[in-house]
Coordinates of C-alpha atoms in Angstrom, one line a residue:
Chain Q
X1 CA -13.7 -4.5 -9.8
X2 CA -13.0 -1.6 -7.8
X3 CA -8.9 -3.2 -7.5
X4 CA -8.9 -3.8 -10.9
X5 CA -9.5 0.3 -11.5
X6 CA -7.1 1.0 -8.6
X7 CA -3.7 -1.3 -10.0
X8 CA -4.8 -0.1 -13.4
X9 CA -5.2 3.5 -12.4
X10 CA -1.4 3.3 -11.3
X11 CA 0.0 1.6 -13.7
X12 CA -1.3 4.2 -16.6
X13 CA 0.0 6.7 -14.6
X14 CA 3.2 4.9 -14.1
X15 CA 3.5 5.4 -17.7
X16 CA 2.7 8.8 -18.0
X17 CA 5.4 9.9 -14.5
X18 CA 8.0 8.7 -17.0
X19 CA 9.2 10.1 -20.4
X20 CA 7.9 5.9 -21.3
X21 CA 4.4 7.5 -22.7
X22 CA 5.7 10.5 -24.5
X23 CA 8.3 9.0 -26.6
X24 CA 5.9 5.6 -27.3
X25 CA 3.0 8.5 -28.2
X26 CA 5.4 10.1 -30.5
X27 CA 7.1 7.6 -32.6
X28 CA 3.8 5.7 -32.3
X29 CA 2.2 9.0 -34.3
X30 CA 5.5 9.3 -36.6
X31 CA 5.1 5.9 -38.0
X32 CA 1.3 5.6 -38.1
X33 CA 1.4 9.3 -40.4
X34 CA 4.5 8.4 -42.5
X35 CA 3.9 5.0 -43.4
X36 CA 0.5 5.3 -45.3
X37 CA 1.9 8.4 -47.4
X38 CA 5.5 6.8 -47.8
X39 CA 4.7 3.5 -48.5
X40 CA 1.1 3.1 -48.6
X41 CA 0.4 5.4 -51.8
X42 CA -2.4 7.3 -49.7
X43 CA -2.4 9.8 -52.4
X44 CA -1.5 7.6 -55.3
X45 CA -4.2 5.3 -55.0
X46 CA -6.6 8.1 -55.3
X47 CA -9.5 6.4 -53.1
X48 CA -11.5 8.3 -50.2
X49 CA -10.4 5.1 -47.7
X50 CA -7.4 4.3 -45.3
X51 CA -6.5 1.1 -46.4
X52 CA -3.5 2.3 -46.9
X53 CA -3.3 3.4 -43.0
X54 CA -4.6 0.1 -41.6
X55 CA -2.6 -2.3 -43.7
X56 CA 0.7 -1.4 -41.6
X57 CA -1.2 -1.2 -38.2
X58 CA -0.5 -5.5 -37.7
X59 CA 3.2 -4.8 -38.4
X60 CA 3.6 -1.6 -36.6
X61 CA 2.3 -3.3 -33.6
X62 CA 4.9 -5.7 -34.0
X63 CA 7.3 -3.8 -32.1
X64 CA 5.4 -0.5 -30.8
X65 CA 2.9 -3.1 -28.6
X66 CA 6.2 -5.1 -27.3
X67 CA 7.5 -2.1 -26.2
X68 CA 4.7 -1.2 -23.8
X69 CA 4.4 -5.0 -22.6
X70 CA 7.5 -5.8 -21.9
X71 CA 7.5 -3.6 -18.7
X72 CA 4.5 -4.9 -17.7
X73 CA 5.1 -7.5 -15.0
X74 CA 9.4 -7.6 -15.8
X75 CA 10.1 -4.4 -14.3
X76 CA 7.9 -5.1 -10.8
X77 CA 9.8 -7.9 -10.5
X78 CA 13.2 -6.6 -11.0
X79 CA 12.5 -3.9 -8.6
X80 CA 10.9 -5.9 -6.2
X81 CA 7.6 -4.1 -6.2
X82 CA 6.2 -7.1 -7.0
X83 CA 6.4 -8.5 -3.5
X84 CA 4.6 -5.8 -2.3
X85 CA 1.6 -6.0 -5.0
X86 CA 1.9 -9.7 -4.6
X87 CA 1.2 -9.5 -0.6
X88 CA -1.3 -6.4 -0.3
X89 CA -5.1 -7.8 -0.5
X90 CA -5.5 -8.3 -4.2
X91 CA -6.4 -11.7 -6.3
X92 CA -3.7 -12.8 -8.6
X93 CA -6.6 -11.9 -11.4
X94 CA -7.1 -8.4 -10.5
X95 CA -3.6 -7.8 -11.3
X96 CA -3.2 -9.6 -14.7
X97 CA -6.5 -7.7 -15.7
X98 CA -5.9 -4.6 -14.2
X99 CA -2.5 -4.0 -15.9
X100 CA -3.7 -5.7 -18.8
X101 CA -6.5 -2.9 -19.1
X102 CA -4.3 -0.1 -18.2
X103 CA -1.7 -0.7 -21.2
X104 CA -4.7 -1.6 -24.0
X105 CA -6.3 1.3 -22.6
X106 CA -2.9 3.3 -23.5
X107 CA -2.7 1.8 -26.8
X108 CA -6.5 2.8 -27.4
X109 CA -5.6 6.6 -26.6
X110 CA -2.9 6.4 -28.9
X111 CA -5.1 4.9 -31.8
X112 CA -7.1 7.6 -30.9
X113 CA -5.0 10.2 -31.3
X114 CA -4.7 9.2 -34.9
X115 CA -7.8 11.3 -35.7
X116 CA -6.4 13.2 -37.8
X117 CA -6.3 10.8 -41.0
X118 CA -10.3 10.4 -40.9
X119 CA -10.3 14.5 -41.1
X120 CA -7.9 14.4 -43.9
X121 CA -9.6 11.7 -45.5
X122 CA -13.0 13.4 -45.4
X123 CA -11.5 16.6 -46.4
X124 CA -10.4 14.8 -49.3
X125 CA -13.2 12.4 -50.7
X126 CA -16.0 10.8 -49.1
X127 CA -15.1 7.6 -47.3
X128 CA -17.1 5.0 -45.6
X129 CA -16.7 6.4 -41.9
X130 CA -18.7 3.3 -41.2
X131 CA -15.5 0.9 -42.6
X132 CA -13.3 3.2 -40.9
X133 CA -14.7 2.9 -37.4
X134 CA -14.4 -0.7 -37.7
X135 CA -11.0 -0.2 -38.8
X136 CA -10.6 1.0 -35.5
X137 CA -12.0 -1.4 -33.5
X138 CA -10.3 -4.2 -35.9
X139 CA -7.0 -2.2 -34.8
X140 CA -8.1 -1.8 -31.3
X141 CA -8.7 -6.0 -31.1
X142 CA -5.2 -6.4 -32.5
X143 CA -3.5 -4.6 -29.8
X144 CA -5.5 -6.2 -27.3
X145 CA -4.2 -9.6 -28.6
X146 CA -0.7 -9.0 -28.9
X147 CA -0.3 -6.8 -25.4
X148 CA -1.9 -10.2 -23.8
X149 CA 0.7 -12.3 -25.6
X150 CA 3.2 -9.5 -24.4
X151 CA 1.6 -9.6 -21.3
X152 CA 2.2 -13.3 -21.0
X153 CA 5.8 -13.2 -22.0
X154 CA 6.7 -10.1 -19.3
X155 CA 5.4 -12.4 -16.4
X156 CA 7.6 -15.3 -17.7
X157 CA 10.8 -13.0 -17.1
X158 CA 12.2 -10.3 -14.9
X159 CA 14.4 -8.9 -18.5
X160 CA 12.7 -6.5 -20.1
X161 CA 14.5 -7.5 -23.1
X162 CA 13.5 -10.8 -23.1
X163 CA 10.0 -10.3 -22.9
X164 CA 10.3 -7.6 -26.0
X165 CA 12.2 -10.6 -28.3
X166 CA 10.0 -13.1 -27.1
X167 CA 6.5 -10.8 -27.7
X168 CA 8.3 -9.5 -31.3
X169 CA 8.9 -12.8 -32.0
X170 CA 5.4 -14.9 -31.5
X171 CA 3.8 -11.5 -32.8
X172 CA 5.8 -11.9 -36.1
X173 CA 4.4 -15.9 -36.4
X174 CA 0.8 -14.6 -35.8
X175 CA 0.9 -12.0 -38.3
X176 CA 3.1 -14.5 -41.1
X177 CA 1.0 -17.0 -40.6
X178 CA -1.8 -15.0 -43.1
X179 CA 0.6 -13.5 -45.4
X180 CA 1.3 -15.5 -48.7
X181 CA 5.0 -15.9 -48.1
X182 CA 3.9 -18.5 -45.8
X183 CA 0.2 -19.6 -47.1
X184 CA 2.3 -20.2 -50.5
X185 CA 4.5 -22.6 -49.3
X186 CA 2.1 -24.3 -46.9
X187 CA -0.7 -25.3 -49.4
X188 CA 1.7 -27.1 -51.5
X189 CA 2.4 -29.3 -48.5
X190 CA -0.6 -30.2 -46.1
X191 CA -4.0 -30.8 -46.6
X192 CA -6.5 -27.9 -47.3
X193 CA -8.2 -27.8 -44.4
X194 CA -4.6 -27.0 -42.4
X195 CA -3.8 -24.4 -44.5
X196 CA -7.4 -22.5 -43.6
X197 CA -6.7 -23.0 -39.8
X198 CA -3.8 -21.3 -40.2
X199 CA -4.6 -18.7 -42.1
X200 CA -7.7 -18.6 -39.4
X201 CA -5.2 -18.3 -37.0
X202 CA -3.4 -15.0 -38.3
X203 CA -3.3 -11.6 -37.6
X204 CA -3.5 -10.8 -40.6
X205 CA -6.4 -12.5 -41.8
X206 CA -8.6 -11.4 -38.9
X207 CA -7.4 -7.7 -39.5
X208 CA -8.3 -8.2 -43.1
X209 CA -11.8 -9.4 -42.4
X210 CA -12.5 -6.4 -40.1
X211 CA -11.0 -3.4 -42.5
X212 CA -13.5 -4.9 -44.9
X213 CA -16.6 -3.3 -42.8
X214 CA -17.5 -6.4 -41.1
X215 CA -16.9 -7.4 -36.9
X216 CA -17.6 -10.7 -37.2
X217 CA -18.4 -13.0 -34.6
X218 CA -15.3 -15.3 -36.0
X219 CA -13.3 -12.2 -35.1
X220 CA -13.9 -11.0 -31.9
X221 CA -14.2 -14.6 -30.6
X222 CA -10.6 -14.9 -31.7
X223 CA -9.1 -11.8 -30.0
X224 CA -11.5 -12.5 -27.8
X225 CA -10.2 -16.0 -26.9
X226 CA -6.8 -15.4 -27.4
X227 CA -6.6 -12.3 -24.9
X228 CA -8.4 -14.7 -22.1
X229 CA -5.9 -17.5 -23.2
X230 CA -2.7 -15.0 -22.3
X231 CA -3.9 -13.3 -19.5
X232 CA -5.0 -17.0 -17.9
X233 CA -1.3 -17.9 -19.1
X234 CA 0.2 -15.1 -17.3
X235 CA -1.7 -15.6 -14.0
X236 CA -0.4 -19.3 -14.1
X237 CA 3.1 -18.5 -15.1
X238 CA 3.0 -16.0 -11.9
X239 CA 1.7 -18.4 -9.5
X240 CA 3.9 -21.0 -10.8
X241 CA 6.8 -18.0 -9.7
X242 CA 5.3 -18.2 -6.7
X243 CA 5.9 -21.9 -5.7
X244 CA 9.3 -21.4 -7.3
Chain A
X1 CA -1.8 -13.7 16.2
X2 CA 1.0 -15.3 13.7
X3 CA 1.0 -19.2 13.8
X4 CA 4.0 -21.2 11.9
X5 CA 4.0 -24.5 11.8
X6 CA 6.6 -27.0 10.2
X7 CA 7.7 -24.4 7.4
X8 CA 10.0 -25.6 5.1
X9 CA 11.3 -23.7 1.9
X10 CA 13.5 -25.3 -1.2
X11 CA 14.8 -24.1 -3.9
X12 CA 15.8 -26.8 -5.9
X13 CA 18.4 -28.6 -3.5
X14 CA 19.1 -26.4 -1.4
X15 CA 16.9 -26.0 1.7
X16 CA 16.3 -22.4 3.0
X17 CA 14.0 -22.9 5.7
X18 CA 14.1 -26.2 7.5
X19 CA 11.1 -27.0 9.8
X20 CA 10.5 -23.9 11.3
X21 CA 7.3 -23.5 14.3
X22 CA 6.6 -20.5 16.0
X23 CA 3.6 -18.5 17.2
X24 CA 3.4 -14.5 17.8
X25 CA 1.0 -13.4 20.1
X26 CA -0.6 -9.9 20.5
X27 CA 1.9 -7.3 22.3
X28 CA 4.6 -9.5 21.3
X29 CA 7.6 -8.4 19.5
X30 CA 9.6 -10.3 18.0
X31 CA 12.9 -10.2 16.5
X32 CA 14.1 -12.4 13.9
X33 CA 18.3 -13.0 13.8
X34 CA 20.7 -14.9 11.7
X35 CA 23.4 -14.4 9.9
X36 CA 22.6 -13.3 6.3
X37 CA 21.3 -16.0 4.3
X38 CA 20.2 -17.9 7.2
X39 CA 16.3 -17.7 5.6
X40 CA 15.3 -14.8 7.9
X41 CA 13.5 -13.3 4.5
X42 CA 12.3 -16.3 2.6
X43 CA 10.6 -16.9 5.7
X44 CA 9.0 -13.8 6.1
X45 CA 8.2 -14.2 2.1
X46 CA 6.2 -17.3 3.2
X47 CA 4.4 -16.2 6.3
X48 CA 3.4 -12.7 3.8
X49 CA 2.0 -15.2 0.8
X50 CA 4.5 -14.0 -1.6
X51 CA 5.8 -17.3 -1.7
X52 CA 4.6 -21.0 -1.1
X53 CA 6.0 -23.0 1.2
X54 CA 7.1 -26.5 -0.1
X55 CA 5.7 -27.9 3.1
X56 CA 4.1 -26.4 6.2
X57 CA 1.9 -24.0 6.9
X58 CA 1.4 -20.1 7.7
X59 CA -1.6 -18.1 9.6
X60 CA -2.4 -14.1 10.2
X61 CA -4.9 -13.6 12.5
X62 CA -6.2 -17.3 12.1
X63 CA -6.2 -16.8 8.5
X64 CA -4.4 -19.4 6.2
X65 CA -2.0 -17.3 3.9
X66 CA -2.3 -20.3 1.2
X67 CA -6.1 -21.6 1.6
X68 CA -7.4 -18.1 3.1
X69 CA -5.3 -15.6 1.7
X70 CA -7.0 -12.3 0.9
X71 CA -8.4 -12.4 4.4
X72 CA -4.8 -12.8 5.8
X73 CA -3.6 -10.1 3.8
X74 CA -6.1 -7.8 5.0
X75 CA -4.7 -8.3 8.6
X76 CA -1.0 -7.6 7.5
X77 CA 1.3 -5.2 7.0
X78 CA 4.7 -6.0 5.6
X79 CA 7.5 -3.9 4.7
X80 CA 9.7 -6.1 2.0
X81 CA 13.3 -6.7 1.8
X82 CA 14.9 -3.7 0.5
X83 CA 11.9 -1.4 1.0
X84 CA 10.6 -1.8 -2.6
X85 CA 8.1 1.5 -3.6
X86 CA 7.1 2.5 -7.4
X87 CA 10.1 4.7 -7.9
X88 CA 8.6 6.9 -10.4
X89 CA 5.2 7.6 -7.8
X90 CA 5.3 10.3 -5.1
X91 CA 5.5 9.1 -1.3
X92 CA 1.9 11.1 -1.5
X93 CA 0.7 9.0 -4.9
X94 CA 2.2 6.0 -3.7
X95 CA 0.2 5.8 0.3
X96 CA -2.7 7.1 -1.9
X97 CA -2.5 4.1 -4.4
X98 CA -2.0 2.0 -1.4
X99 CA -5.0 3.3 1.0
X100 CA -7.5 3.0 -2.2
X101 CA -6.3 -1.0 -1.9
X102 CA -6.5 -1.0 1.5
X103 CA -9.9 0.0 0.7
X104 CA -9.6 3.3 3.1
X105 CA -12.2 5.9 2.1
X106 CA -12.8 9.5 2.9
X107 CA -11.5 11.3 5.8
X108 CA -10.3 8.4 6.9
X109 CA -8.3 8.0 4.4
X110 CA -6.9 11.1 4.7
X111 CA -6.5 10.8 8.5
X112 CA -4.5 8.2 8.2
X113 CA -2.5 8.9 5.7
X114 CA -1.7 12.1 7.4
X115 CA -1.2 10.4 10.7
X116 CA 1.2 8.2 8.8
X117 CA 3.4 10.6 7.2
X118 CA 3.9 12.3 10.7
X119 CA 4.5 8.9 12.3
X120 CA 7.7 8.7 9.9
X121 CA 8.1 12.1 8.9
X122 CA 8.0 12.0 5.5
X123 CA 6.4 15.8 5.3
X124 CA 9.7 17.4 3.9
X125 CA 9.7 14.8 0.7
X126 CA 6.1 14.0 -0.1
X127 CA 5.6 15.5 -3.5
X128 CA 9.5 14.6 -4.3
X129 CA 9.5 11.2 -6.8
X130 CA 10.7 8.3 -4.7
X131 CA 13.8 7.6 -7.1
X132 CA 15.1 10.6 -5.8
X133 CA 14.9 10.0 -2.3
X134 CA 17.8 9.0 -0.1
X135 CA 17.8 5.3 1.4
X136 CA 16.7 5.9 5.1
X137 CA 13.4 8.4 3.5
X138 CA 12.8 4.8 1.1
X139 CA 12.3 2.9 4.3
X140 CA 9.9 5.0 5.6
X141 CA 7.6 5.1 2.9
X142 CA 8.0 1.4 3.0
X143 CA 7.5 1.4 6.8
X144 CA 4.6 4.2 6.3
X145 CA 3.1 1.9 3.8
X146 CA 3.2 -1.2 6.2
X147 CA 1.2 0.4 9.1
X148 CA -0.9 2.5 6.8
X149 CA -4.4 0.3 7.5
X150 CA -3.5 0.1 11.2
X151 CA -2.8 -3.4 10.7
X152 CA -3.1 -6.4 13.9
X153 CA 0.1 -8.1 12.5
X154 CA 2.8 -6.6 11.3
X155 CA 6.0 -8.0 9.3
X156 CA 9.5 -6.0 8.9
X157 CA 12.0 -6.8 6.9
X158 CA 15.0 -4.8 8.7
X159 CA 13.2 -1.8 9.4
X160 CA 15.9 0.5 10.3
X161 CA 18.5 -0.6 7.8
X162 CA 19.8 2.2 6.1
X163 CA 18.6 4.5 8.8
X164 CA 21.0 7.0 10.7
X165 CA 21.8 6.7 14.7
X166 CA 18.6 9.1 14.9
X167 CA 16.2 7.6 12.6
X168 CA 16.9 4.3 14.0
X169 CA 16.0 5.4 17.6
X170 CA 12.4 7.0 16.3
X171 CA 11.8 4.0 14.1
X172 CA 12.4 1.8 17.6
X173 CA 10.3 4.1 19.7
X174 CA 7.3 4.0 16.9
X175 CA 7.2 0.2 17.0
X176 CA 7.5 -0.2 20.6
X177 CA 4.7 2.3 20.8
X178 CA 2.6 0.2 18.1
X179 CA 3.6 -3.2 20.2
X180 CA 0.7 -3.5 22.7
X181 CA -2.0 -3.8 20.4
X182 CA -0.1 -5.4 17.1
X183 CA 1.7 -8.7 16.8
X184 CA 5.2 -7.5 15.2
X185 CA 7.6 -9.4 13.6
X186 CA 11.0 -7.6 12.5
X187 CA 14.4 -9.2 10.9
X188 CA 17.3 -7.6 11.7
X189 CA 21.2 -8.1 12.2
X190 CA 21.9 -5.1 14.5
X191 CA 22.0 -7.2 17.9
X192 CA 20.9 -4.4 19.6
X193 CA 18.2 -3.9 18.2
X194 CA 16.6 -6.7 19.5
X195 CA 17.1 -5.6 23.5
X196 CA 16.2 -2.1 22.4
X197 CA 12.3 -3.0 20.8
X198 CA 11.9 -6.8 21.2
X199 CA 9.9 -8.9 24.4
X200 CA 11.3 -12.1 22.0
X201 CA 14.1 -13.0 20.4
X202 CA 14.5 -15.9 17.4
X203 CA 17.6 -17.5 16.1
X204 CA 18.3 -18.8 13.1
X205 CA 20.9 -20.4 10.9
X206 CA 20.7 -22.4 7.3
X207 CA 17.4 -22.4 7.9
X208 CA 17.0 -23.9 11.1
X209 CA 15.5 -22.5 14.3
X210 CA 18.5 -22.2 16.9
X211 CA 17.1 -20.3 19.6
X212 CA 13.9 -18.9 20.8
X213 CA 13.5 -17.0 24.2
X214 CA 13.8 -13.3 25.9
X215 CA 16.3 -10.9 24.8
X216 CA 17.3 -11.4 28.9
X217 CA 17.9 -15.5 28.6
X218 CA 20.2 -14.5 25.4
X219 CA 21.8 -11.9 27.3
X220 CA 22.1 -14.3 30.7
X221 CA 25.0 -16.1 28.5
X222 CA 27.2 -13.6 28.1
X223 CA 27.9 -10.5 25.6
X224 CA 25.4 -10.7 22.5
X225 CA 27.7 -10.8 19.9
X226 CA 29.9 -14.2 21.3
X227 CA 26.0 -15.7 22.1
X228 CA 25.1 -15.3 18.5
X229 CA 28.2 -16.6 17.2
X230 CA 28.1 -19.7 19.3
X231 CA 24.6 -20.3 18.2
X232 CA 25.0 -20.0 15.0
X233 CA 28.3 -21.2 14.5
X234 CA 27.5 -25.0 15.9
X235 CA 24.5 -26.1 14.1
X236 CA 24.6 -29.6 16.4
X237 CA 23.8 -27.3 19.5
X238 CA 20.7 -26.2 19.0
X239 CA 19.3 -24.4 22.0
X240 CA 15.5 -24.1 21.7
X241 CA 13.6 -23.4 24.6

C-alpha cells in the first residue's frame, strides 16, 4: 500500500509540474459553469436543484476524462520511463492502482472545486443538499469508470492520441447505450429483456439513478465492477507488453 | 551474483538474443560489447525483468527475475538505455520518489541521497527540472538513481555515453571504486572502456555470445579495434573461452 501512495504521489504531482493540471482545471471549470446556465436552463427551470448541472457531467467527461487518461501509461512508455518503473521493486498492481488513484483523485479535486453551484443554488432556493451530494458521488463513480476504461486504453499504446480516440470512443458507446436515440431503435428489434441489459449497461442510466437521491447497490457494483474489470485489463495488456 | 542461462529473445522472426550463458560474480566487472543491434540491451532488458525471455532464464542475487522478481529487483540497480528520468521532476524530486520505493527512510534516506548526488555531482542542477538538463547531467541522475539503494548487482546501459573526456574518467573511477563489493554489468561501444574499468570482457553479435575472457586475452590478439571487428565480423568463428 505504501507503493501504491508513493507511484501515485508522483504521478499527481507530475500533473501539477506541468501546465497539464491548470489548463484541464480550467476548461474543466469553464464548461461545468457554462453549460448548466447556457444550455441547461438553470434559471429558466426555476427549481432550487442542479439537474441541470449533472445532466452534462456523463458527456463532459467524454472528452475532459480522456484527456487526463491518455497520458497515463502512453507517455511512460514513449519516454522510456516505463523501463525504469517497470524494473524498480514494485508489483505490476501497485502501478495500475497507484496511477489509477492518482488521476480519479485529480478528477475528484476538480468536481470539487465546483462548489460553487451548491452555494448559488442555496443562495437561491432550498435544494435537497442530500440529492446533491449524491450527485456528487454519482459524478465521482462516473469518472472513476471511464478514467479505468482510459486507463486501459493508454496501456494498450504508447500514442497519446490513440488512447484519447479510443477512450472518447467506448466512452461515447457507454453513455449512448441509455439515451433513447439508441434505446428507440433497439426495442423495436430484440427481445425486452436485451434492451434492459443495455440500458443497464449505460452511463447514462446509472448516472440517472444516482441524481435521483438514491446509491444503489446496482450502481456502485457496476462502477464498481467495471473499474476492477479495466484496471485487471490494463495490468494484462502490460504484461502481455512485456512478453512482447 | 548474476546467473544467465540459455537466454533467448524473439521478436517475431527475428531472434535478438540467441542462447546466451553467463555468470557475474562479486568484484567482477564486466563489460558487455557488440556492435549496435547486436542484443547488448534486450539482454540487459531480460536479466532487469522488463522483458520476458522467450526461453531461458535470469537470476540477481539467486533470485529468479520471472518466478522471484520483486526480490531480484530489490538487489538491482539498473540505469536503462537512454537514461530515462520523469522529465518534468527535479533530480532532488526524482532520487526522493525513488528512495521512498527503495523503501529508504529517515536519515538514511537523506544520507544517501546526499552521498549520491556528490558521487555524481549533480549539486549544481538539483532543483533545475530534468528536461532542462544537458545529456551527460541526464546520465547521472540515471546513474545516481541506479546505485541510490547501494545495490549488490548493478546493470548499465552505456554509462558514460554522452559524457565528456572528464565526466567519462569520474564515471570510470566511481564504478571501479564500487567494483569490489558489487557485481557490475555495463554495455558499451567505446573499446576502451572496457581495459579502463572491466576484470571481464563479453562479445556479442546478432545475438550470439562471441567471446568471453579478460580485457588482457582480447588485447593478446592484437589492437582492440581489428579484434572486435574480426569477432564480430565472422559469426562461424566463434571464440568462447
Amino acid at each position: 500500500m505504501k507503493n501504491v501512495w508513493t507511484l501515485a504521489r508522483r504521478e499527481l504531482s507530475g500533473y501539477f509540474a506541468t501546465p497539464v493540471a491548470y489548463v484541464f482545471l480550467f476548461f474543466y471549470l469553464v464548461f461545468m459553469g457554462v453549460m448548466p446556465f447556457a444550455l441547461g436552463g438553470f434559471y429558466e427551470r426555476e427549481q432550487a436543484d442542479l439537474v441541470p448541472f449533472f445532466q452534462f457531467h456523463p458527456w463532459l467527461y467524454l472528452f475532459l476524462i480522456p484527456a487526463v487518461s491518455m497520458r497515463l501509461w502512453a507517455e511512460e512508455r514513449k519516454s522510456g520511463t516505463v523501463e525504469l518503473l517497470m524494473t524498480l521493486p514494485v508489483t505490476l498492481w501497485q502501478m495500475v492502482l497507484g496511477k489509477f488513484l492518482a488521476a480519479w483523485f485529480f478528477t475528484g479535486l476538480a468536481l470539487v472545486l465546483t462548489f460553487p453551484m451548491v452555494i448559488t443554488v442555496n443562495f437561491l432556493g432550498k435544494p435537497d443538499n442530500g440529492v446533491i451530494l449524491a450527485s456528487y458521488i454519482g459524478s465521482f463513480l462516473l469518472a472513476g469508470g471511464y478514467l479505468a476504461v482510459g486507463s486501459l486504453f493508454s496501456a494498450s499504446t504508447k500514442n497519446q492520441v490513440i488512447a484519447f480516440v479510443l477512450t472518447f470512443v467506448v466512452g461515447l458507446l457507454f453513455v449512448l447505450a441509455g439515451h433513447p436515440f439508441v434505446l428507440d431503435w433497439v426495442t423495436g428489434t430484440v427481445p425486452a429483456a436485451v434492451t434492459d441489459a443495455v440500458r443497464s449497461f449505460s452511463f447514462l442510466t446509472q448516472m440517472n439513478t444516482i441524481s435521483g437521491g438514491v446509491i444503489d447497490v446496482r450502481a456502485l457494483t457496476y462502477f464498481g465492477s467495471l473499474i476492477v474489470a479495466c484496471l485487471i485489463g490494463s495490468g494484462i495488456v502490460l504484461d502481455m507488453k512485456k512478453a512482447a | 551474483m548474476i546467473e544467465i542461462k540459455h537466454l533467448t529473445k524473439d521478436f517475431g522472426s527475428l531472434r535478438a538474443v540467441d542462447d546466451v550463458t553467463f555468470n557475474v560474480r562479486r568484484g567482477e566487472v564486466l563489460g558487455f560489447l557488440g556492435p549496435n543491434g547486436a542484443g547488448k540491451s534486450t539482454t540487459m532488458k531480460m536479466l532487469t525483468g522488463f522483458l520476458a525471455p522467450t526461453s531461458g532464464t535470469a537470476s540477481i542475487a539467486g533470485h529468479d527475475i520471472e518466478n522471484d522478481g520483486m526480490a531480484a529487483k530489490k538487489k538491482l540497480g539498473y540505469l536503462p538505455e537512454g537514461a530515462p528520468a520523469y522529465s518534468d521532476m527535479t533530480p532532488a524530486a526524482f532520487l526522493e520518489f525513488i528512495a521512498d520505493i527503495r523503501g529508504l527512510t529517515g536519515d538514511k534516506k537523506k544520507a544517501r541521497i546526499a552521498e549520491v548526488v556528490r558521487l555524481v555531482h549533480l549539486e549544481a542542477v538539483l532543483h533545475q527540472s530534468i528536461d532542462t538538463l544537458s545529456k551527460g547531467f541526464k546520465r547521472r541522475v540515471g546513474l545516481a538513481q541506479a546505485i541510490l539503494h547501494d545495490p549488490e548487482v548493478l546493470v548499465l546501459d552505456e554509462p558514460t555515453d554522452g559524457l565528456d573526456p572528464n565526466q567519462k574518467h569520474e564515471v570510470r573511477a566511481l564504478i571501479r571504486s564500487m567494483a569490489p563489493n558489487k557485481a557490475i554489468v555495463l554495455s558499451t561501444h567505446i573499446l576502451e572502456e572496457v581495459e579502463a574499468v572491466c576484470t571481464r570482457a563479453i562479445i556479442i553479435a546478432r545475438g550470439k555470445l562471441l567471446f568471453d575472457g579478460t580485457p588482457q586475452e582480447l588485447l593478446s590478439r592484437g589492437p582492440l579495434d581489428e579484434v572486435f571487428r574480426n569477432i564480430t565480423s565472422t559469426p562461424s568463428r566463434a571464440a568462447v573461452s
